[in-house]
Amino acid sequence: MHRRTFLAGLASLASAPAVAQMKMDDMDNMPGMDMGDHMGHDMGAPSGKTVTLPEGEALRELPRLVNESRTPGLFKARLSAEPATLRFAEGLDTPALGYNGMSPGPLIEAVEGDRVEITFANGIPNEASTIHWHGMPVPADQDGNPMDPVASGAEKTYGFDLPEGSAASYWYHPHPHGKTAEQVYRGLAGVFLVRPKADPVPAAYGDTVLVFTDLRLAADGTMPDNTMIDLMNGRVGDHVLVNGQKNPRLEVPFGTKRRFRLYNVTNARFLRLAFDGAPMTIIGTDGGLLEAPVAADDILLSPAERLELIVSFEKPGPVTLYTLDYDRGWMGAGRPADAGLTLLTVNVSETPAEQVPPLPDTLRPMAQLGAPLVNRRFVFTETMAMNATGMEMGFLINGTAFDMSRVDVVSKAGQVELWEVVNQADMDHPFHVHGTQFQVVEHERDGKKSAPAYRAWKDTVNVARGETVRLLLRQDRPGPRMYHCHILEHEQLGMMGIVDVQA
Ligand code: C2O
Ligand code: CU
Ligand code: CU
């Protein structure tokens, strides 16, 4: 729907009887309504009430999940989702959810060709959960779909083999029906690195994982529930954290070339980023390395996307990783400040780094998918409707909201398809498909077509408002797969479907 209609709809709500049933908290957040004293409170955006977090601590490395197996080629471990008390600010306890007590969860690291067996224990009181292996080529029934919930108190062992060529920066998070957004913003997300047997990137560049999460803290240290504004736009917090820390610090000698893996695991925060004073080269995306390195002035990381970079720290002094403005479309009040956040500070010392080998000109060959046998079209729209308990936003694909018992698309394993994803809505929607990696072939906006700057394997692509993205995709394993907007509140409000891949 269009913003004008949307706002007119909201204005007419003022006289609708159902309005009385909306919580006052939500009312505070309604755009275009005169709420007197209530206006301006609880907008879910940075405000005077924001708790101050410590900055400048040494960047922590994410703890690794320990492999309990002695058998070569087998990675075996336990992961439990459970309530955890975290400490972000001095003297404040934050009740949250963690994997093995941590948020972000422990980093899982395996190698191409490995067998993975992870026993998941759901210790979340009264809520089902699952573990979804975002971007990974795992069988459909091992992929933590909402159709396969693990009840509170129950366990499930997920097992899968990592094929050759699958090395990439994946991640894991819950995917239970109706609870994904909340379980993720409460702390459940972690990194899953699959390493190649031989890595073309020099080991001397290191390999530093930077996981971005988005925290909103109330004055008492708790994480407030989602407001109406959050449901519309997706939850954007007050603090973007890196590996759980606010603006941590990294020390490097000058002349250092460092490999970074950037992960956006926020519910809904778009991150347009640059290093101030250090050139970036993109070497990989969601699905692993590119064919060749590509220089970049700035990068856009929409929710769920990942990028691998080489950053050259060429002169001594501080360098910051900071955010630039990006308008992803915002409904109602409280548009967060996108630009000018410092996410990481790198102190480049006077001591010169040791000589390191240059980055190779080519990284790996990348197969092309060939001509599609089937064309499909997915159209995103936004709606608003009244029901008995208040206003309901709907986020739809091809006019319908997600229904777990409905198959939306039937496809065939091994068949190349062209998916055309059309965003007719007022916000950007990052589109994600489970179980495979795809290649974007074209963007179209206002009748203008353009090819992506480089060929890449992706599992999530931002589809800007008014834009059409065309991608080639092939699912190699049978079973039901989800496709959805990775603004998790939108996924929860209906912007998801099921493709059933048949053998
Ligand atoms: Cu991160 Cu359904 O996915
Ligand atoms: Cu996924
Ligand atoms: Cu969306």
Short mmCIF file of C-alpha atoms and ligand atoms in Angstrom, two decimals:
data_model
loop_
_atom_site.label_atom_id
_atom_site.label_comp_id
_atom_site.label_asym_id
_atom_site.label_seq_id
_atom_site.Cartn_x
_atom_site.Cartn_y
_atom_site.Cartn_z
CA MET A 1 0.00 0.00 0.00
CA HIS A 2 1.08 3.58 -0.35
CA ARG A 3 2.23 5.68 2.52
CA ARG A 4 -0.53 8.24 1.98
CA THR A 5 -3.26 5.61 2.22
CA PHE A 6 -1.52 4.14 5.19
CA LEU A 7 -1.43 7.42 7.09
CA ALA A 8 -5.02 8.23 6.16
CA GLY A 9 -5.94 4.84 7.52
CA LEU A 10 -4.19 5.62 10.76
CA ALA A 11 -5.94 8.98 11.08
CA SER A 12 -9.32 7.33 10.72
CA LEU A 13 -8.38 4.97 13.51
CA ALA A 14 -8.74 7.81 15.98
CA SER A 15 -12.52 7.45 15.87
CA ALA A 16 -12.68 3.68 15.46
CA PRO A 17 -13.98 1.75 18.48
CA ALA A 18 -11.19 -0.80 18.25
CA VAL A 19 -8.67 1.89 19.05
CA ALA A 20 -9.57 1.63 22.70
CA GLN A 21 -8.25 -1.87 22.69
CA MET A 22 -4.79 -0.85 21.67
CA LYS A 23 -2.26 -0.63 24.41
CA MET A 24 -1.29 2.90 25.38
CA ASP A 25 2.33 2.05 24.73
CA ASP A 26 1.49 1.33 21.17
CA MET A 27 -0.60 4.44 20.84
CA ASP A 28 2.41 6.52 21.77
CA ASN A 29 4.04 5.22 18.70
CA MET A 30 1.29 5.83 16.22
CA PRO A 31 2.21 8.32 13.58
CA GLY A 32 -0.05 11.27 12.86
CA MET A 33 -1.98 11.05 16.11
CA ASP A 34 -2.22 13.69 18.71
CA MET A 35 -1.40 11.89 21.89
CA GLY A 36 -0.59 15.04 23.83
CA ASP A 37 1.89 14.28 26.57
CA HIS A 38 2.43 10.81 25.30
CA MET A 39 3.89 11.94 21.99
CA GLY A 40 7.60 11.54 21.78
CA HIS A 41 7.88 8.85 24.41
CA ASP A 42 8.90 5.32 23.83
CA MET A 43 9.51 5.77 20.16
CA GLY A 44 11.81 2.84 20.04
CA ALA A 45 14.53 5.09 18.73
CA PRO A 46 17.57 6.68 20.32
CA SER A 47 16.28 9.11 22.93
CA GLY A 48 17.28 10.82 26.15
CA LYS A 49 16.49 7.65 28.07
CA THR A 50 19.15 5.62 26.30
CA VAL A 51 21.40 3.76 28.72
CA THR A 52 25.08 4.55 28.24
CA LEU A 53 27.23 1.54 27.39
CA PRO A 54 30.98 1.36 27.93
CA GLU A 55 33.03 1.86 24.74
CA GLY A 56 36.62 1.22 23.78
CA GLU A 57 37.11 -2.23 25.30
CA ALA A 58 39.42 -4.59 23.42
CA LEU A 59 37.45 -6.39 20.69
CA ARG A 60 36.60 -9.84 21.96
CA GLU A 61 36.94 -12.94 19.89
CA LEU A 62 33.78 -15.00 19.88
CA PRO A 63 34.18 -18.16 21.98
CA ARG A 64 34.30 -21.33 19.83
CA LEU A 65 31.85 -24.19 20.25
CA VAL A 66 34.05 -27.09 21.31
CA ASN A 67 34.01 -30.16 19.09
CA GLU A 68 33.32 -33.12 21.37
CA SER A 69 34.16 -35.69 18.72
CA ARG A 70 37.54 -37.40 18.36
CA THR A 71 36.64 -38.81 14.97
CA PRO A 72 38.29 -36.86 12.15
CA GLY A 73 35.69 -35.27 9.87
CA LEU A 74 32.95 -35.24 12.51
CA PHE A 75 31.88 -32.13 14.37
CA LYS A 76 29.71 -32.98 17.34
CA ALA A 77 28.44 -30.65 20.02
CA ARG A 78 25.50 -29.46 22.11
CA LEU A 79 23.79 -26.12 21.88
CA SER A 80 21.12 -25.10 24.31
CA ALA A 81 18.91 -22.05 24.04
CA GLU A 82 18.18 -20.80 27.51
CA PRO A 83 17.52 -17.71 29.61
CA ALA A 84 20.75 -15.85 30.37
CA THR A 85 21.58 -12.74 32.32
CA LEU A 86 23.84 -10.45 30.33
CA ARG A 87 25.67 -7.33 31.41
CA PHE A 88 25.87 -4.56 28.85
CA ALA A 89 26.00 -1.54 31.17
CA GLU A 90 27.63 -1.02 34.55
CA GLY A 91 25.45 -2.36 37.36
CA LEU A 92 22.55 -3.40 35.11
CA ASP A 93 21.44 -6.98 34.64
CA THR A 94 19.77 -7.73 31.33
CA PRO A 95 17.57 -10.81 31.19
CA ALA A 96 18.08 -12.25 27.71
CA LEU A 97 18.32 -15.52 25.81
CA GLY A 98 21.63 -17.14 24.98
CA TYR A 99 23.05 -20.19 23.24
CA ASN A 100 25.07 -21.99 25.92
CA GLY A 101 24.61 -18.84 27.99
CA MET A 102 26.14 -16.53 25.39
CA SER A 103 24.92 -13.86 22.99
CA PRO A 104 26.04 -13.88 20.23
CA GLY A 105 26.13 -17.66 20.52
CA PRO A 106 29.39 -19.61 20.32
CA LEU A 107 31.14 -19.57 16.96
CA ILE A 108 30.89 -22.90 15.19
CA GLU A 109 33.78 -23.72 12.90
CA ALA A 110 33.88 -26.75 10.64
CA VAL A 111 35.59 -27.71 7.41
CA GLU A 112 34.18 -28.63 3.99
CA GLY A 113 33.52 -32.34 3.88
CA ASP A 114 32.77 -32.56 7.61
CA ARG A 115 29.74 -34.27 9.09
CA VAL A 116 27.99 -32.07 11.67
CA GLU A 117 25.84 -33.38 14.51
CA ILE A 118 24.55 -30.79 16.91
CA THR A 119 22.13 -31.64 19.67
CA PHE A 120 19.87 -28.73 20.40
CA ALA A 121 18.23 -28.47 23.81
CA ASN A 122 15.39 -26.00 24.02
CA GLY A 123 15.59 -24.51 27.50
CA ILE A 124 13.36 -21.53 26.74
CA PRO A 125 10.44 -21.69 29.18
CA ASN A 126 7.06 -22.23 27.51
CA GLU A 127 8.22 -21.53 23.95
CA ALA A 128 9.03 -23.79 21.07
CA SER A 129 12.21 -23.06 19.15
CA THR A 130 14.37 -24.50 16.37
CA ILE A 131 17.84 -23.92 15.00
CA HIS A 132 17.89 -22.76 11.43
CA TRP A 133 21.24 -22.97 9.62
CA HIS A 134 21.00 -19.76 7.63
CA GLY A 135 22.39 -20.12 4.12
CA MET A 136 23.69 -23.65 4.60
CA PRO A 137 23.13 -26.52 2.18
CA VAL A 138 21.44 -28.83 4.72
CA PRO A 139 18.52 -31.25 4.17
CA ALA A 140 15.11 -29.58 4.55
CA ASP A 141 14.15 -31.67 7.58
CA GLN A 142 17.38 -30.64 9.37
CA ASP A 143 16.97 -26.94 8.67
CA GLY A 144 14.91 -25.86 11.70
CA ASN A 145 11.80 -24.90 9.74
CA PRO A 146 8.80 -23.58 11.71
CA MET A 147 7.02 -26.83 10.71
CA ASP A 148 9.54 -28.79 12.82
CA PRO A 149 9.40 -27.16 16.27
CA VAL A 150 11.40 -28.38 19.25
CA ALA A 151 9.12 -28.04 22.28
CA SER A 152 10.27 -26.28 25.42
CA GLY A 153 12.27 -28.81 27.43
CA ALA A 154 12.81 -31.11 24.43
CA GLU A 155 15.94 -31.93 22.39
CA LYS A 156 16.68 -32.61 18.76
CA THR A 157 19.89 -33.60 17.02
CA TYR A 158 20.48 -31.84 13.73
CA GLY A 159 22.74 -33.76 11.38
CA PHE A 160 24.14 -32.79 7.98
CA ASP A 161 27.20 -33.11 5.74
CA LEU A 162 29.08 -30.07 4.48
CA PRO A 163 29.67 -30.56 0.75
CA GLU A 164 32.89 -29.68 -1.04
CA GLY A 165 32.79 -26.06 -2.17
CA SER A 166 30.47 -24.99 0.66
CA ALA A 167 33.00 -22.88 2.58
CA ALA A 168 31.33 -19.61 3.59
CA SER A 169 30.20 -17.30 6.40
CA TYR A 170 26.91 -18.79 7.54
CA TRP A 171 24.97 -18.26 10.75
CA TYR A 172 22.37 -19.90 12.93
CA HIS A 173 19.26 -18.62 14.67
CA PRO A 174 15.82 -19.79 15.87
CA HIS A 175 12.91 -20.08 13.42
CA PRO A 176 9.82 -21.09 15.45
CA HIS A 177 6.41 -20.04 14.19
CA GLY A 178 5.49 -16.57 15.44
CA LYS A 179 8.46 -16.22 17.80
CA THR A 180 11.50 -15.82 15.58
CA ALA A 181 11.75 -12.02 15.82
CA GLU A 182 11.55 -12.02 19.60
CA GLN A 183 13.93 -14.92 20.19
CA VAL A 184 16.52 -13.32 17.92
CA TYR A 185 16.37 -9.82 19.41
CA ARG A 186 16.52 -11.36 22.89
CA GLY A 187 19.92 -12.75 21.95
CA LEU A 188 19.74 -15.95 19.90
CA ALA A 189 22.06 -15.77 16.90
CA GLY A 190 25.51 -17.17 16.21
CA VAL A 191 28.15 -17.59 13.54
CA PHE A 192 28.76 -20.82 11.60
CA LEU A 193 32.00 -20.71 9.63
CA VAL A 194 32.71 -23.38 7.09
CA ARG A 195 36.35 -23.30 6.06
CA PRO A 196 37.74 -24.56 2.77
CA LYS A 197 40.41 -27.25 2.73
CA ALA A 198 42.72 -24.75 1.02
CA ASP A 199 42.16 -21.03 1.43
CA PRO A 200 43.41 -18.69 -1.34
CA VAL A 201 43.47 -15.73 1.08
CA PRO A 202 46.87 -15.45 2.80
CA ALA A 203 46.71 -16.69 6.39
CA ALA A 204 48.81 -13.67 7.38
CA TYR A 205 45.69 -11.50 6.89
CA GLY A 206 44.09 -13.15 9.90
CA ASP A 207 40.35 -13.75 9.97
CA THR A 208 38.32 -11.49 12.23
CA VAL A 209 34.59 -12.04 12.64
CA LEU A 210 32.51 -8.93 13.33
CA VAL A 211 28.90 -9.72 14.28
CA PHE A 212 26.52 -6.77 14.39
CA THR A 213 23.57 -6.99 16.76
CA ASP A 214 21.14 -4.28 17.72
CA LEU A 215 20.31 -3.75 21.36
CA ARG A 216 17.54 -1.73 22.96
CA LEU A 217 17.85 -1.38 26.72
CA ALA A 218 15.36 0.22 29.08
CA ALA A 219 16.69 2.22 32.04
CA ASP A 220 16.29 -0.83 34.29
CA GLY A 221 18.43 -2.97 31.97
CA THR A 222 15.58 -4.98 30.46
CA MET A 223 14.86 -5.34 26.76
CA PRO A 224 11.49 -3.70 26.04
CA ASP A 225 8.88 -5.62 24.05
CA ASN A 226 8.22 -4.73 20.44
CA THR A 227 6.04 -1.64 19.90
CA MET A 228 3.71 -0.95 16.99
CA ILE A 229 6.52 1.02 15.33
CA ASP A 230 8.77 -2.03 15.66
CA LEU A 231 6.17 -4.28 14.08
CA MET A 232 5.81 -1.94 11.13
CA ASN A 233 9.45 -1.19 10.46
CA GLY A 234 11.15 -4.07 12.16
CA ARG A 235 12.85 -3.58 15.50
CA VAL A 236 15.73 -1.13 15.43
CA GLY A 237 17.51 -0.75 18.77
CA ASP A 238 19.51 1.99 20.45
CA HIS A 239 22.97 0.46 20.18
CA VAL A 240 24.64 -1.41 17.36
CA LEU A 241 27.06 -3.84 18.99
CA VAL A 242 30.04 -5.66 17.51
CA ASN A 243 30.58 -9.13 19.02
CA GLY A 244 28.35 -7.93 21.87
CA GLN A 245 30.39 -4.77 22.58
CA LYS A 246 29.79 -1.13 21.82
CA ASN A 247 32.51 0.47 19.70
CA PRO A 248 35.26 -1.93 20.74
CA ARG A 249 38.90 -1.29 19.96
CA LEU A 250 41.35 -3.21 17.83
CA GLU A 251 45.11 -2.58 17.68
CA VAL A 252 47.06 -3.28 14.50
CA PRO A 253 50.54 -2.34 13.22
CA PHE A 254 50.54 0.02 10.24
CA GLY A 255 50.69 -1.70 6.88
CA THR A 256 48.40 -4.45 8.19
CA LYS A 257 46.04 -6.14 5.79
CA ARG A 258 43.20 -7.72 7.74
CA ARG A 259 40.45 -10.08 6.65
CA PHE A 260 37.09 -9.31 8.23
CA ARG A 261 33.80 -11.19 8.04
CA LEU A 262 30.93 -8.81 8.65
CA TYR A 263 27.61 -10.25 9.79
CA ASN A 264 24.37 -8.32 10.08
CA VAL A 265 22.29 -10.43 12.46
CA THR A 266 20.03 -7.56 13.56
CA ASN A 267 16.27 -7.90 13.17
CA ALA A 268 15.90 -4.87 10.96
CA ARG A 269 18.90 -2.52 10.96
CA PHE A 270 20.35 -1.57 7.56
CA LEU A 271 24.07 -0.90 7.82
CA ARG A 272 25.79 1.20 5.20
CA LEU A 273 29.40 1.13 6.28
CA ALA A 274 32.88 2.40 5.55
CA PHE A 275 36.25 2.50 7.26
CA ASP A 276 37.34 6.09 7.69
CA GLY A 277 40.85 6.20 6.24
CA ALA A 278 41.36 2.56 5.26
CA PRO A 279 40.49 1.12 1.83
CA MET A 280 38.17 -1.88 1.63
CA THR A 281 38.21 -4.74 -0.85
CA ILE A 282 35.27 -7.13 -1.02
CA ILE A 283 36.37 -10.74 -1.33
CA GLY A 284 33.26 -12.67 -0.35
CA THR A 285 29.51 -12.59 0.23
CA ASP A 286 26.87 -14.76 1.95
CA GLY A 287 27.88 -17.86 0.03
CA GLY A 288 31.66 -17.52 0.15
CA LEU A 289 34.48 -16.06 -1.93
CA LEU A 290 34.01 -14.04 -5.12
CA GLU A 291 35.80 -14.88 -8.35
CA ALA A 292 38.08 -11.88 -7.83
CA PRO A 293 38.51 -9.08 -5.29
CA VAL A 294 36.46 -5.88 -5.83
CA ALA A 295 37.38 -2.49 -4.33
CA ALA A 296 34.55 -0.70 -2.50
CA ASP A 297 34.10 2.83 -1.11
CA ASP A 298 31.23 1.79 1.11
CA ILE A 299 29.09 -1.28 1.57
CA LEU A 300 25.43 -1.92 2.38
CA LEU A 301 24.71 -4.82 4.67
CA SER A 302 20.98 -5.40 4.98
CA PRO A 303 19.58 -7.66 7.74
CA ALA A 304 21.00 -11.22 7.45
CA GLU A 305 23.63 -10.36 4.83
CA ARG A 306 27.36 -11.03 5.22
CA LEU A 307 30.45 -9.72 3.49
CA GLU A 308 34.11 -10.67 3.62
CA LEU A 309 36.55 -7.80 3.28
CA ILE A 310 40.24 -7.12 3.18
CA VAL A 311 41.00 -3.79 4.84
CA SER A 312 44.41 -2.14 4.46
CA PHE A 313 45.55 -0.01 7.37
CA GLU A 314 48.13 2.09 5.58
CA LYS A 315 48.97 4.87 8.01
CA PRO A 316 49.31 5.16 11.78
CA GLY A 317 46.44 6.69 13.77
CA PRO A 318 42.84 5.82 14.60
CA VAL A 319 40.54 4.41 11.90
CA THR A 320 36.82 3.98 12.55
CA LEU A 321 34.24 1.69 11.06
CA TYR A 322 31.23 3.98 10.86
CA THR A 323 27.72 4.12 9.41
CA LEU A 324 26.54 6.28 6.53
CA ASP A 325 23.02 7.41 5.81
CA TYR A 326 20.74 4.93 4.10
CA ASP A 327 17.02 5.53 3.66
CA ARG A 328 15.33 2.14 3.73
CA GLY A 329 11.82 3.61 4.03
CA TRP A 330 10.36 4.25 7.46
CA MET A 331 6.73 4.34 8.56
CA GLY A 332 5.62 6.62 11.35
CA ALA A 333 7.66 8.43 13.93
CA GLY A 334 11.07 7.66 15.31
CA ARG A 335 13.17 7.04 12.23
CA PRO A 336 16.51 6.12 13.76
CA ALA A 337 19.62 8.09 12.93
CA ASP A 338 21.39 5.89 10.39
CA ALA A 339 24.52 7.92 9.86
CA GLY A 340 27.45 8.67 12.12
CA LEU A 341 27.49 5.65 14.42
CA THR A 342 30.99 4.44 15.22
CA LEU A 343 30.92 0.67 15.35
CA LEU A 344 34.60 -0.15 15.79
CA THR A 345 37.80 1.81 16.35
CA VAL A 346 41.06 0.46 14.98
CA ASN A 347 44.21 1.99 16.45
CA VAL A 348 46.92 1.70 13.86
CA SER A 349 50.27 1.80 15.63
CA GLU A 350 53.57 3.34 14.48
CA THR A 351 55.20 -0.08 14.42
CA PRO A 352 55.23 -1.37 10.85
CA ALA A 353 53.64 -4.73 10.10
CA GLU A 354 55.68 -7.57 8.71
CA GLN A 355 55.65 -7.98 4.96
CA VAL A 356 52.61 -10.04 3.88
CA PRO A 357 51.93 -11.75 0.56
CA PRO A 358 49.62 -9.84 -1.82
CA LEU A 359 45.99 -10.80 -2.28
CA PRO A 360 45.71 -13.09 -5.31
CA ASP A 361 44.05 -11.61 -8.42
CA THR A 362 41.59 -14.47 -8.59
CA LEU A 363 40.00 -16.25 -5.67
CA ARG A 364 38.01 -19.15 -7.06
CA PRO A 365 35.99 -20.14 -10.11
CA MET A 366 32.26 -19.61 -9.84
CA ALA A 367 29.81 -21.73 -11.80
CA GLN A 368 27.12 -19.98 -13.78
CA LEU A 369 23.64 -21.35 -13.34
CA GLY A 370 22.63 -21.48 -17.00
CA ALA A 371 19.28 -20.78 -18.60
CA PRO A 372 16.22 -21.01 -16.32
CA LEU A 373 13.51 -23.57 -17.04
CA VAL A 374 10.90 -21.76 -14.96
CA ASN A 375 10.16 -18.11 -14.20
CA ARG A 376 8.45 -17.13 -10.98
CA ARG A 377 7.31 -13.79 -9.65
CA PHE A 378 7.02 -12.73 -6.01
CA VAL A 379 5.38 -9.39 -5.25
CA PHE A 380 5.80 -7.69 -1.86
CA THR A 381 3.03 -5.47 -0.53
CA GLU A 382 2.10 -3.96 2.82
CA THR A 383 -1.46 -3.68 4.16
CA MET A 384 -3.23 -2.47 7.24
CA ALA A 385 -6.47 -3.83 8.62
CA MET A 386 -8.55 -3.60 11.76
CA ASN A 387 -9.46 -6.66 13.71
CA ALA A 388 -11.08 -7.29 17.09
CA THR A 389 -7.97 -6.45 19.06
CA GLY A 390 -6.64 -3.48 17.18
CA MET A 391 -4.78 -2.58 14.07
CA GLU A 392 -2.91 -5.22 12.23
CA MET A 393 -0.17 -4.67 9.73
CA GLY A 394 0.12 -7.24 7.01
CA PHE A 395 3.23 -7.92 4.99
CA LEU A 396 2.31 -10.00 2.01
CA ILE A 397 3.90 -11.96 -0.82
CA ASN A 398 1.67 -12.27 -3.90
CA GLY A 399 -1.25 -10.93 -1.86
CA THR A 400 -1.19 -13.57 0.85
CA ALA A 401 0.22 -13.87 4.34
CA PHE A 402 2.23 -16.89 5.42
CA ASP A 403 0.28 -20.04 6.22
CA MET A 404 2.31 -22.92 7.59
CA SER A 405 -0.11 -25.47 6.15
CA ARG A 406 0.02 -24.08 2.62
CA VAL A 407 2.61 -24.79 -0.06
CA ASP A 408 3.00 -21.67 -2.17
CA VAL A 409 5.30 -22.94 -4.87
CA VAL A 410 6.18 -26.42 -6.07
CA SER A 411 9.54 -26.78 -7.75
CA LYS A 412 11.92 -29.51 -8.83
CA ALA A 413 15.31 -30.36 -7.37
CA GLY A 414 18.18 -29.56 -9.72
CA GLN A 415 16.13 -27.21 -11.91
CA VAL A 416 17.41 -23.68 -12.58
CA GLU A 417 14.72 -21.06 -11.98
CA LEU A 418 14.51 -17.31 -12.47
CA TRP A 419 12.91 -15.61 -9.49
CA GLU A 420 11.67 -12.09 -10.00
CA VAL A 421 11.15 -10.33 -6.68
CA VAL A 422 9.09 -7.17 -6.99
CA ASN A 423 8.88 -4.70 -4.14
CA GLN A 424 5.68 -2.64 -4.48
CA ALA A 425 5.84 -1.55 -0.85
CA ASP A 426 7.15 1.55 0.90
CA MET A 427 10.06 -0.10 2.68
CA ASP A 428 13.05 -2.11 1.58
CA HIS A 429 12.64 -5.84 2.17
CA PRO A 430 15.73 -8.10 2.31
CA PHE A 431 14.68 -11.31 0.56
CA HIS A 432 16.06 -14.63 1.78
CA VAL A 433 15.65 -18.21 0.54
CA HIS A 434 16.55 -21.27 2.62
CA GLY A 435 18.61 -24.22 1.57
CA THR A 436 20.63 -22.79 -1.28
CA GLN A 437 22.70 -19.90 -2.61
CA PHE A 438 21.50 -17.87 -5.58
CA GLN A 439 23.01 -15.40 -8.06
CA VAL A 440 21.47 -12.00 -8.63
CA VAL A 441 21.38 -11.22 -12.35
CA GLU A 442 19.51 -7.93 -12.58
CA HIS A 443 18.07 -4.99 -10.67
CA GLU A 444 15.32 -2.85 -12.16
CA ARG A 445 14.03 0.47 -10.88
CA ASP A 446 11.92 3.07 -12.69
CA GLY A 447 12.31 1.08 -15.87
CA LYS A 448 16.12 1.15 -15.62
CA LYS A 449 17.86 -2.18 -15.56
CA SER A 450 21.32 -2.77 -14.17
CA ALA A 451 23.53 -5.76 -13.60
CA PRO A 452 25.16 -6.31 -10.20
CA ALA A 453 28.74 -5.06 -9.93
CA TYR A 454 30.07 -8.60 -9.55
CA ARG A 455 28.83 -12.19 -9.64
CA ALA A 456 28.30 -13.62 -6.16
CA TRP A 457 26.64 -16.40 -4.22
CA LYS A 458 23.95 -14.93 -1.99
CA ASP A 459 21.17 -16.20 0.24
CA THR A 460 19.79 -12.77 1.10
CA VAL A 461 19.41 -9.77 -1.19
CA ASN A 462 17.92 -6.40 -0.39
CA VAL A 463 14.99 -5.50 -2.61
CA ALA A 464 14.68 -1.74 -2.27
CA ARG A 465 11.23 -0.12 -2.32
CA GLY A 466 10.04 0.18 -5.88
CA GLU A 467 12.73 -2.17 -7.10
CA THR A 468 12.62 -5.53 -8.88
CA VAL A 469 15.46 -7.99 -8.36
CA ARG A 470 15.92 -10.98 -10.67
CA LEU A 471 17.93 -13.93 -9.49
CA LEU A 472 18.86 -17.40 -10.66
CA LEU A 473 18.44 -20.21 -8.21
CA ARG A 474 18.59 -23.95 -8.02
CA GLN A 475 17.56 -26.13 -5.09
CA ASP A 476 19.46 -29.40 -5.04
CA ARG A 477 17.79 -31.08 -2.05
CA PRO A 478 14.09 -31.96 -1.85
CA GLY A 479 11.69 -30.80 0.83
CA PRO A 480 9.92 -27.67 1.96
CA ARG A 481 11.98 -24.47 2.08
CA MET A 482 11.05 -21.08 3.43
CA TYR A 483 11.54 -17.83 1.54
CA HIS A 484 10.89 -14.56 3.33
CA CYS A 485 11.76 -11.00 4.16
CA HIS A 486 14.57 -11.07 6.73
CA ILE A 487 13.21 -8.11 8.64
CA LEU A 488 12.06 -10.61 11.21
CA GLU A 489 8.97 -8.67 12.27
CA HIS A 490 7.84 -8.70 8.63
CA GLU A 491 8.48 -12.42 8.36
CA GLN A 492 6.37 -12.85 11.49
CA LEU A 493 3.56 -10.66 10.13
CA GLY A 494 3.22 -12.76 7.01
CA MET A 495 5.97 -11.97 4.50
CA MET A 496 7.02 -15.60 4.07
CA GLY A 497 6.14 -18.52 1.86
CA ILE A 498 7.01 -22.17 1.32
CA VAL A 499 8.56 -23.65 -1.79
CA ASP A 500 8.22 -27.42 -1.84
CA VAL A 501 11.15 -28.88 -3.74
CA GLN A 502 10.34 -32.28 -5.20
CA ALA A 503 12.88 -34.97 -5.91
CU1 C2O B 1 17.84 -16.45 8.61
CU2 C2O B 1 14.37 -18.14 7.43
O1 C2O B 1 16.14 -17.30 7.98
CU CU B 2 17.59 -18.91 6.35
CU CU B 3 10.32 -6.68 5.10
#
